[in-house]
Coordinates of C-alpha atoms and ligand atoms in Angstrom, one line a residue:
M13 CA -23.7 11.5 26.1
D14 CA -21.3 14.5 25.3
F15 CA -20.8 13.2 21.8
D16 CA -23.0 11.3 19.1
L17 CA -19.7 9.7 17.6
F18 CA -16.4 9.5 19.4
V19 CA -13.4 8.5 16.9
I20 CA -10.2 7.0 18.1
G21 CA -7.5 7.8 15.8
G22 CA -7.1 10.5 13.0
G23 CA -5.8 8.5 10.0
S24 CA -7.4 8.2 6.9
A25 CA -10.4 6.5 8.0
G26 CA -11.0 8.2 11.2
V27 CA -10.4 11.8 9.7
R28 CA -13.1 11.0 6.9
C29 CA -15.8 9.6 9.5
A30 CA -15.4 12.4 11.7
R31 CA -15.5 15.1 9.3
I32 CA -18.6 13.4 7.3
S33 CA -20.3 12.8 10.5
A34 CA -19.8 16.6 11.6
G35 CA -21.1 17.8 8.4
H36 CA -24.0 15.8 8.9
G37 CA -24.7 17.7 12.3
A38 CA -23.3 15.1 14.3
R39 CA -21.6 16.4 17.7
V40 CA -18.2 14.8 17.2
G41 CA -15.2 14.0 19.2
V42 CA -12.0 12.8 17.6
A43 CA -8.6 11.8 19.4
E44 CA -4.9 11.2 17.7
E45 CA -2.0 10.5 19.6
R46 CA 0.5 11.0 16.8
H47 CA 0.2 12.5 13.6
W48 CA -3.1 13.8 12.1
G49 CA -3.5 12.0 8.7
G50 CA -2.3 8.8 10.2
T51 CA 0.4 6.4 8.4
C52 CA -0.9 7.5 4.9
V53 CA -0.1 11.2 5.2
N54 CA 3.1 11.0 7.8
I55 CA 4.9 7.6 7.3
G56 CA 3.4 5.9 4.4
C57 CA 1.8 6.8 1.0
V58 CA 2.4 10.3 0.4
P59 CA 5.8 10.5 1.8
K60 CA 6.9 7.3 0.0
K61 CA 5.5 8.6 -3.5
L62 CA 7.7 11.4 -3.1
L63 CA 10.8 9.5 -2.5
V64 CA 9.9 7.4 -5.6
Q65 CA 9.8 10.5 -7.4
A66 CA 13.1 11.8 -6.4
G67 CA 14.7 8.5 -7.5
E68 CA 12.7 8.9 -10.7
Y69 CA 14.5 11.9 -11.9
G70 CA 18.0 10.1 -11.9
G71 CA 16.6 7.7 -14.2
W72 CA 15.4 10.4 -16.7
A73 CA 18.9 12.1 -16.4
E74 CA 20.6 8.8 -17.6
D75 CA 18.0 8.3 -20.0
A76 CA 17.9 11.8 -21.9
A77 CA 21.3 11.0 -23.4
G78 CA 19.2 8.5 -26.1
F79 CA 17.2 11.6 -26.9
G80 CA 20.2 13.9 -27.6
W81 CA 20.9 15.5 -24.3
T82 CA 24.1 15.8 -22.9
M83 CA 23.7 15.9 -19.4
T84 CA 25.4 14.6 -16.3
K85 CA 23.4 13.2 -13.5
G86 CA 25.1 14.9 -10.8
S87 CA 24.6 14.1 -7.1
H88 CA 21.8 13.7 -5.0
D89 CA 21.4 15.3 -1.3
W90 CA 19.1 13.3 0.8
G91 CA 19.1 15.9 3.6
K92 CA 17.5 18.3 1.1
L93 CA 14.9 16.1 0.0
I94 CA 13.6 14.6 3.4
A95 CA 13.7 18.6 4.5
A96 CA 11.3 19.3 1.4
K97 CA 9.3 16.0 2.1
D98 CA 8.8 17.2 5.9
R99 CA 7.5 20.8 4.9
E100 CA 5.1 19.2 2.6
I101 CA 4.0 16.6 5.5
T102 CA 3.7 19.6 8.0
R103 CA 1.5 21.3 5.2
L104 CA -0.8 18.4 4.9
E105 CA -1.0 17.3 8.7
G106 CA -2.2 21.3 9.1
I107 CA -4.8 20.6 6.4
Y108 CA -6.3 17.7 8.3
R109 CA -6.8 19.6 11.5
K110 CA -8.3 22.6 9.7
L111 CA -10.7 20.2 7.8
L112 CA -11.7 18.8 11.2
N113 CA -12.0 22.2 12.7
A114 CA -14.2 23.5 9.9
A115 CA -16.5 20.6 10.1
G116 CA -17.1 21.4 13.7
A117 CA -15.6 18.1 15.2
R118 CA -13.7 18.7 18.5
I119 CA -10.2 17.4 18.1
F120 CA -7.9 16.0 20.9
D121 CA -4.7 15.7 20.7
G122 CA -4.0 12.4 22.9
R123 CA -4.4 8.8 23.6
A124 CA -8.0 7.8 23.8
T125 CA -8.8 4.3 25.6
L126 CA -12.2 2.7 26.2
V127 CA -13.3 2.8 29.8
D128 CA -16.9 1.1 29.0
A129 CA -19.3 0.6 25.8
H130 CA -20.0 4.4 25.9
T131 CA -17.1 6.1 27.7
V132 CA -13.6 7.0 26.3
E133 CA -10.9 8.5 28.4
V134 CA -8.4 10.9 26.8
N135 CA -5.6 13.3 28.4
G136 CA -7.5 12.4 31.9
E137 CA -10.7 13.1 30.9
R138 CA -13.9 11.0 30.6
Y139 CA -16.2 11.6 27.7
T140 CA -19.5 9.7 26.7
A141 CA -20.5 8.8 23.4
R142 CA -23.5 7.4 21.5
N143 CA -21.2 5.6 19.0
I144 CA -17.6 4.9 19.2
V145 CA -15.4 4.3 16.1
I146 CA -11.8 2.8 16.2
A147 CA -9.9 3.6 13.5
T148 CA -6.3 3.2 15.0
G149 CA -4.4 1.4 12.3
G150 CA -1.6 -0.6 12.4
N151 CA 2.1 -0.7 13.4
P152 CA 5.1 -2.4 11.2
E153 CA 6.2 -5.7 12.7
R154 CA 9.7 -7.1 12.8
P155 CA 10.3 -10.8 12.3
T156 CA 11.4 -12.5 15.7
I157 CA 15.0 -13.1 15.1
P158 CA 17.7 -12.2 17.4
G159 CA 19.0 -8.9 16.6
A160 CA 15.8 -7.6 14.7
E161 CA 15.9 -4.1 17.2
L162 CA 19.2 -3.5 15.0
G163 CA 17.1 -3.2 11.7
I164 CA 14.9 -0.3 10.8
I165 CA 10.8 -0.4 10.1
S166 CA 9.1 1.8 7.7
D167 CA 8.2 4.2 10.3
D168 CA 12.1 5.1 10.7
A169 CA 13.0 5.2 7.0
F170 CA 11.4 8.6 6.3
Y171 CA 13.8 10.1 8.9
L172 CA 17.1 8.5 8.0
K173 CA 19.6 11.6 8.9
T174 CA 22.1 10.2 6.0
M175 CA 21.3 8.1 2.9
P176 CA 22.4 4.6 3.5
R177 CA 25.5 3.2 1.2
R178 CA 24.2 -0.6 1.6
V179 CA 20.8 -1.5 2.2
I180 CA 19.2 -5.0 2.9
M181 CA 15.6 -4.9 2.7
V182 CA 13.9 -8.0 4.2
G183 CA 10.6 -9.2 2.9
S184 CA 8.9 -8.8 -0.9
G185 CA 5.4 -7.2 -0.3
Y186 CA 4.9 -3.7 -1.1
I187 CA 6.7 -1.9 1.2
A188 CA 10.0 -3.8 0.6
V189 CA 9.9 -3.6 -3.3
E190 CA 8.8 0.1 -3.0
F191 CA 12.0 1.0 -0.7
A192 CA 14.2 -1.2 -2.5
G193 CA 13.6 0.9 -5.5
I194 CA 13.7 4.1 -3.8
F195 CA 17.2 3.2 -2.2
K196 CA 18.7 1.8 -5.6
A197 CA 17.6 4.7 -7.4
L198 CA 19.1 7.1 -5.1
G199 CA 22.5 5.3 -5.3
A200 CA 22.6 2.7 -2.6
E201 CA 23.6 -0.8 -2.9
V202 CA 20.3 -3.0 -2.5
D203 CA 19.7 -6.6 -1.2
L204 CA 16.2 -8.0 -1.5
V205 CA 15.9 -10.9 0.6
Y206 CA 12.7 -12.6 0.5
R207 CA 11.3 -15.9 1.5
Q208 CA 9.2 -17.0 -1.7
P209 CA 10.4 -18.1 -5.2
L210 CA 8.9 -14.6 -6.7
P211 CA 8.3 -11.1 -5.0
L212 CA 5.0 -9.7 -4.3
R213 CA 3.1 -13.0 -2.8
G214 CA -0.3 -12.5 -3.9
F215 CA 0.0 -10.7 -7.3
D216 CA -0.5 -12.2 -10.4
H217 CA 1.9 -14.9 -11.4
D218 CA 2.8 -12.9 -14.6
I219 CA 3.4 -9.5 -12.9
R220 CA 5.4 -11.4 -10.1
E221 CA 7.7 -12.7 -12.8
S222 CA 7.9 -9.3 -14.6
M223 CA 8.6 -7.4 -11.3
Q224 CA 11.4 -9.8 -10.4
E225 CA 13.0 -9.3 -14.1
A226 CA 12.3 -5.4 -13.5
L227 CA 14.1 -5.5 -9.9
E228 CA 17.0 -7.3 -11.4
A229 CA 17.1 -4.9 -14.4
Q230 CA 17.2 -1.8 -11.8
G231 CA 20.4 -3.6 -10.3
I232 CA 19.1 -4.7 -7.1
V233 CA 20.6 -8.1 -5.8
L234 CA 18.0 -10.7 -5.4
H235 CA 17.8 -13.2 -2.6
P236 CA 14.6 -15.5 -3.3
N237 CA 13.8 -18.4 -1.0
S238 CA 16.0 -16.7 1.5
T239 CA 14.8 -16.4 5.1
P240 CA 16.7 -14.3 7.9
A241 CA 17.7 -15.9 10.8
K242 CA 19.9 -13.5 12.8
L243 CA 21.1 -9.8 12.6
E244 CA 24.3 -8.8 14.2
A245 CA 26.3 -5.4 14.5
D246 CA 30.0 -4.8 14.2
G247 CA 30.3 -1.2 14.9
D248 CA 28.1 0.5 12.0
M249 CA 28.2 -2.3 10.1
R250 CA 25.0 -4.9 10.3
I251 CA 25.4 -8.5 9.7
L252 CA 22.3 -10.5 8.4
T253 CA 22.8 -14.1 8.4
L254 CA 20.1 -16.2 6.5
T255 CA 18.9 -19.9 7.4
D256 CA 21.0 -21.6 5.1
G257 CA 24.0 -19.8 6.8
R258 CA 24.8 -17.0 4.1
T259 CA 25.9 -13.8 5.4
L260 CA 25.1 -10.5 4.0
H261 CA 26.6 -7.1 5.2
A262 CA 25.2 -3.7 5.0
D263 CA 25.0 -0.1 6.8
L264 CA 21.2 -0.5 7.0
V265 CA 18.8 -3.5 7.1
F266 CA 15.2 -2.8 6.7
F267 CA 12.4 -4.9 7.7
A268 CA 9.2 -4.8 5.7
T269 CA 7.7 -7.6 6.9
G270 CA 4.3 -6.9 7.6
R271 CA 1.9 -4.7 9.8
K272 CA -0.2 -5.7 12.8
A273 CA -3.3 -4.0 13.7
N274 CA -2.8 -1.4 16.4
V275 CA -5.1 -2.7 19.1
A276 CA -2.8 -2.9 22.4
G277 CA -3.9 -0.9 25.7
L278 CA -7.2 0.2 24.1
G279 CA -9.4 -1.6 26.5
L280 CA -10.8 -3.5 23.9
D281 CA -11.0 -6.9 26.4
K282 CA -12.5 -4.8 29.2
V283 CA -15.5 -3.8 26.9
G284 CA -15.9 -7.1 25.1
V285 CA -14.9 -6.1 21.6
E286 CA -13.5 -9.3 19.9
L287 CA -10.3 -9.9 17.8
N288 CA -10.1 -12.4 14.8
A289 CA -7.2 -15.0 14.0
K290 CA -4.9 -12.2 13.0
D291 CA -5.3 -10.1 16.3
A292 CA -7.5 -7.5 14.1
I293 CA -10.9 -6.2 15.2
K294 CA -13.6 -8.6 13.9
V295 CA -16.0 -6.7 12.3
D296 CA -19.2 -7.6 10.2
D297 CA -20.0 -6.0 6.8
G298 CA -21.3 -2.8 8.4
L299 CA -18.1 -2.4 10.2
R300 CA -19.8 -3.2 13.7
T301 CA -17.7 -5.0 16.3
T302 CA -18.8 -7.4 18.8
V303 CA -20.3 -4.7 21.0
P304 CA -23.2 -2.8 19.6
H305 CA -22.5 1.1 18.9
I306 CA -18.7 0.4 18.6
Y307 CA -17.3 0.2 15.1
A308 CA -13.9 -0.4 13.4
M309 CA -12.7 0.5 10.2
G310 CA -9.2 0.6 8.0
D311 CA -6.3 -1.3 9.0
V312 CA -7.1 -1.9 12.7
T313 CA -9.7 -4.3 11.2
D314 CA -6.8 -5.9 8.8
R315 CA -8.9 -7.0 5.8
I316 CA -7.6 -4.5 2.6
N317 CA -5.0 -2.5 4.4
L318 CA -5.3 0.4 1.9
T319 CA -6.2 4.1 2.6
P320 CA -8.9 4.7 0.0
V321 CA -10.9 1.4 1.3
A322 CA -10.2 3.4 5.0
T323 CA -11.7 6.3 3.6
A324 CA -14.5 4.8 2.0
E325 CA -15.4 2.9 5.2
G326 CA -15.3 6.1 7.2
H327 CA -17.5 8.1 4.7
A328 CA -19.8 5.3 4.3
L329 CA -20.1 4.9 8.1
A330 CA -20.8 8.4 8.4
D331 CA -23.6 8.7 5.8
T332 CA -25.3 5.2 7.6
L333 CA -25.2 6.8 11.1
F334 CA -26.0 10.4 10.4
G335 CA -27.0 10.8 6.8
N336 CA -29.9 8.5 6.3
S337 CA -27.9 6.9 3.7
P338 CA -27.1 3.7 4.9
R339 CA -24.4 1.6 2.8
N340 CA -21.8 -1.1 2.9
V341 CA -18.5 -0.8 1.3
S342 CA -17.7 -3.6 -1.0
L343 CA -14.4 -5.1 -0.6
R344 CA -14.6 -6.6 -4.3
N345 CA -12.5 -5.2 -7.5
I346 CA -10.4 -2.9 -5.0
P347 CA -7.6 -1.6 -7.4
S348 CA -4.2 -1.0 -5.9
A349 CA -0.7 -0.3 -7.0
V350 CA 3.0 -0.7 -6.0
F351 CA 4.9 2.4 -6.6
T352 CA 8.3 0.6 -8.0
T353 CA 9.6 2.0 -10.9
P354 CA 8.3 0.6 -13.1
P355 CA 5.1 0.5 -11.1
V356 CA 2.6 -2.3 -10.9
A357 CA -1.0 -2.0 -10.6
S358 CA -4.1 -4.2 -11.0
V359 CA -7.7 -4.7 -10.2
G360 CA -10.0 -7.9 -9.8
L361 CA -8.8 -11.3 -9.9
T362 CA -5.5 -12.8 -10.6
E363 CA -5.4 -15.6 -13.5
E364 CA -5.2 -18.2 -10.4
Q365 CA -7.8 -16.8 -8.3
A366 CA -9.9 -16.5 -11.2
C367 CA -9.4 -20.2 -12.9
A368 CA -10.0 -21.5 -9.4
M369 CA -13.6 -20.5 -9.8
S370 CA -14.2 -20.9 -14.0
P371 CA -12.1 -21.3 -16.9
V372 CA -10.6 -17.9 -18.2
D373 CA -9.2 -16.5 -21.5
I374 CA -5.9 -14.9 -20.7
Y375 CA -4.4 -11.9 -23.0
L376 CA -0.9 -11.2 -22.2
T377 CA 1.5 -8.9 -23.6
K378 CA 5.0 -7.8 -23.1
F379 CA 6.7 -4.9 -24.9
T380 CA 9.4 -2.3 -24.6
P381 CA 7.6 1.0 -24.0
M382 CA 8.4 3.8 -26.7
R383 CA 10.5 5.7 -24.6
H384 CA 12.7 3.1 -23.9
T385 CA 13.4 2.2 -27.7
L386 CA 15.5 5.5 -27.6
S387 CA 16.7 5.6 -24.0
G388 CA 18.1 2.1 -24.5
R389 CA 16.9 1.3 -20.8
G390 CA 15.9 -2.2 -20.8
R391 CA 12.6 -2.1 -19.2
K392 CA 9.7 -3.8 -20.1
T393 CA 6.0 -3.3 -19.9
T394 CA 3.5 -6.2 -19.0
M395 CA 0.0 -6.1 -19.5
K396 CA -2.9 -9.0 -18.8
L397 CA -6.5 -9.3 -18.8
V398 CA -8.2 -12.2 -17.2
V399 CA -11.6 -13.1 -19.0
D400 CA -14.3 -15.3 -17.8
K401 CA -14.6 -17.6 -20.6
A402 CA -18.3 -18.2 -20.1
T403 CA -19.2 -14.9 -19.5
Q404 CA -16.5 -12.8 -21.2
K405 CA -16.3 -10.4 -18.5
V406 CA -13.2 -9.0 -17.7
V407 CA -12.5 -10.1 -14.2
G408 CA -8.9 -9.1 -13.8
A409 CA -6.7 -6.2 -15.3
H410 CA -2.8 -6.4 -14.4
M411 CA 0.2 -4.0 -15.5
M412 CA 3.6 -3.5 -14.8
G413 CA 5.1 -0.6 -16.3
E414 CA 5.2 3.3 -16.7
D415 CA 1.9 5.0 -15.4
A416 CA 0.3 1.8 -14.4
A417 CA -1.3 3.0 -11.7
E418 CA -2.7 5.9 -13.3
I419 CA -3.8 3.5 -16.4
I420 CA -5.6 0.8 -13.9
Q421 CA -7.6 3.4 -12.1
G422 CA -9.4 4.1 -15.5
I423 CA -9.6 0.7 -16.2
A424 CA -11.0 -0.4 -12.7
I425 CA -14.0 1.4 -13.7
A426 CA -14.7 -0.7 -16.3
V427 CA -14.1 -3.8 -14.6
V428 CA -16.3 -2.9 -11.5
M429 CA -19.0 -1.9 -14.1
G430 CA -18.8 -5.4 -15.2
A431 CA -17.3 -4.8 -18.7
T432 CA -16.8 -7.6 -21.2
K433 CA -13.9 -8.3 -23.5
A434 CA -16.0 -7.1 -26.4
D435 CA -16.7 -3.8 -24.8
F436 CA -12.8 -3.4 -24.4
D437 CA -12.6 -4.1 -28.1
R438 CA -14.8 -1.9 -29.0
T439 CA -13.6 1.1 -27.4
I440 CA -10.8 3.1 -29.5
G441 CA -7.2 3.5 -28.2
I442 CA -5.3 6.6 -27.7
H443 CA -2.3 6.5 -29.9
P444 CA 0.7 6.3 -29.1
T445 CA 0.4 5.2 -25.6
A446 CA 0.7 2.1 -23.7
A447 CA -2.8 1.9 -22.2
E448 CA -4.2 1.6 -25.7
E449 CA -2.7 -2.2 -25.8
F450 CA -5.6 -2.7 -23.2
V451 CA -8.1 -2.2 -26.0
T452 CA -6.2 -3.8 -28.8
L453 CA -5.6 -7.3 -27.1
R454 CA -6.9 -9.2 -29.7
T455 CA -5.2 -12.5 -29.9
R456 CA -5.8 -14.7 -26.7
T457 CA -2.6 -16.3 -25.2
R458 CA -4.3 -19.0 -23.4
T459 CA -7.2 -20.3 -21.7
T460 CA -6.7 -21.6 -18.1
D461 CA -8.9 -24.0 -16.1
L462 CA -8.2 -25.3 -12.7
A463 CA -6.5 -28.5 -14.4
K464 CA -4.3 -26.5 -16.2
A465 CA -3.1 -24.2 -13.5
A466 CA -2.4 -27.4 -11.5
E467 CA 0.1 -28.7 -14.2
Ligands
NDP15 P1 3.1 -7.3 3.1 O1 2.3 -7.9 3.9 O2 2.6 -6.9 1.6 O3 4.4 -8.2 2.7 C1 4.9 -8.8 3.9 C2 6.5 -9.2 3.5 O4 7.3 -9.5 4.3 C3 6.3 -10.7 2.6 O5 7.3 -10.6 1.5 C4 6.2 -11.9 3.6 O6 6.7 -12.9 2.9 C5 7.5 -10.8 4.5 N1 7.8 -11.7 5.7 C6 6.5 -11.6 6.8 N2 7.2 -12.1 7.7 C7 8.7 -12.4 7.8 C8 9.6 -13.1 8.5 N3 9.4 -13.4 9.8 N4 10.7 -13.2 7.6 C9 10.9 -13.0 6.5 N5 9.9 -12.2 5.7 C10 8.8 -12.1 6.3 O7 3.6 -5.8 4.2 P2 4.1 -4.9 3.9 O8 4.7 -4.6 4.9 O9 4.9 -4.6 2.5 O10 2.9 -3.7 3.8 C11 1.8 -3.9 4.8 C12 0.6 -3.9 3.9 O11 0.5 -2.2 3.5 C13 0.2 -3.7 2.4 O12 -0.4 -5.5 2.6 C14 -0.4 -2.9 1.8 O13 -2.0 -3.2 2.5 C15 -0.2 -1.9 2.8 N6 0.4 -1.0 1.9 C16 0.3 -0.5 0.4 C17 1.0 0.2 -0.3 C18 0.5 0.6 -1.8 O14 -0.9 0.7 -1.8 N7 1.4 1.1 -2.3 C19 2.1 0.4 -0.1 C20 3.0 0.0 1.1 C21 2.0 -0.8 2.1 P3 5.7 -13.8 2.3 O15 5.2 -13.5 1.2 O16 6.6 -15.1 2.4 O17 4.6 -14.3 3.6

């Protein structure tokens, strides 16, 4: 065999798996056809957060007046922001390559495909490998409506030449609400079109309501219970028609309507790697596909599509195969955040999920954060703990408010450790912070069980 491990895909999962495996002494090859670092580093989490931060400065400039500053917000230069972002992303991509080289992995710039269960082909050459990892990630999906190609997807959003003046975002998942916030904060008029009554399906109900209020407070025009039917162009103008006949006009329509596992043309069917009902690669708890010695990880398995899950899986498999330290990654209690302004973050179960298993005590608070008592900005913070009634374990923590992601990361440790409400209560707060509310929630808001939830 030419390699002990060949990794197809140089994103978060693949790079980590290749690097750690090579560090354990394995002979590793890794191929990437597009960007080293994958979606997260190049057209996802990292540049997205830089754009979110760009938007925040505008809000701070407005809020400063309440603190005695006389300042004008001035104008924003989209081209300058994108150029600065591109420089940073180029630097990061270089670091990913360097890390792989330094670890001793052989890197291939090209598309790799499977020839048989132990052979890959890349750049016209064939290589044999004892183990193969597929970590090819996912791609954004447009809805199947006429004219969908006239809209953009998240891959395109990072390379727009000019800042759009009027944007229609379709969807209300992570990407839709994040980009709605970015474009609004940078000066565009934004319409958010989504099928559900509330945004962020899958998140806790109270957080979804708070998010709806926050998006409205930001001046984003919301169109709940709305489904796009067709998209047309009139010169540079885009016209989106909804199924109820309403039309919306914009210079940019952005489909943030989910992502699909990147499995096409890899040769999976040739070697017998099976897909699941979502057309993603089927794996067991040890990331094994239906073919021995072929593994898959990260978004291509479409389980929990988050970078830290992908990197954890890559690391765990490398340790299992080559580090004498076999382990699986638990997909329970994975914290995540939505980088809106203000952000949302959560860990563990929603009230709806938890009460379907057993009755829960709910502790909920909504308040105006200290900064906005002076800034005058009508922005609220929502915090919520979901506590199993019988065991008093905190099974879910949810927040919408400034620094939510930073706060919930710490709370997640307690939830993963199985902390009880009493453990939270005996923790002394840091004053004055928003985070201290999580340890001072003394009054139960309600108790919910399945029957109450059904009402
Ligand atoms: P999501 O799956 O989160 O949301 C998809 C959205 O598109 C939903 O609102 C869905 O509506 C809507 N939708 C789907 N199909 C259609 C259709 N045909 N017409 C109209 N609306 C439609 O996907 P995203 O693209 O936002 O993000 C993909 C994944 O990437 C996320 O699930 C997450 O795992 C990851 N991600 C994580 C981020 C983070 O951690 N901050 C940031 C960005 C992405 P409905 O609810 O009605 O189905």
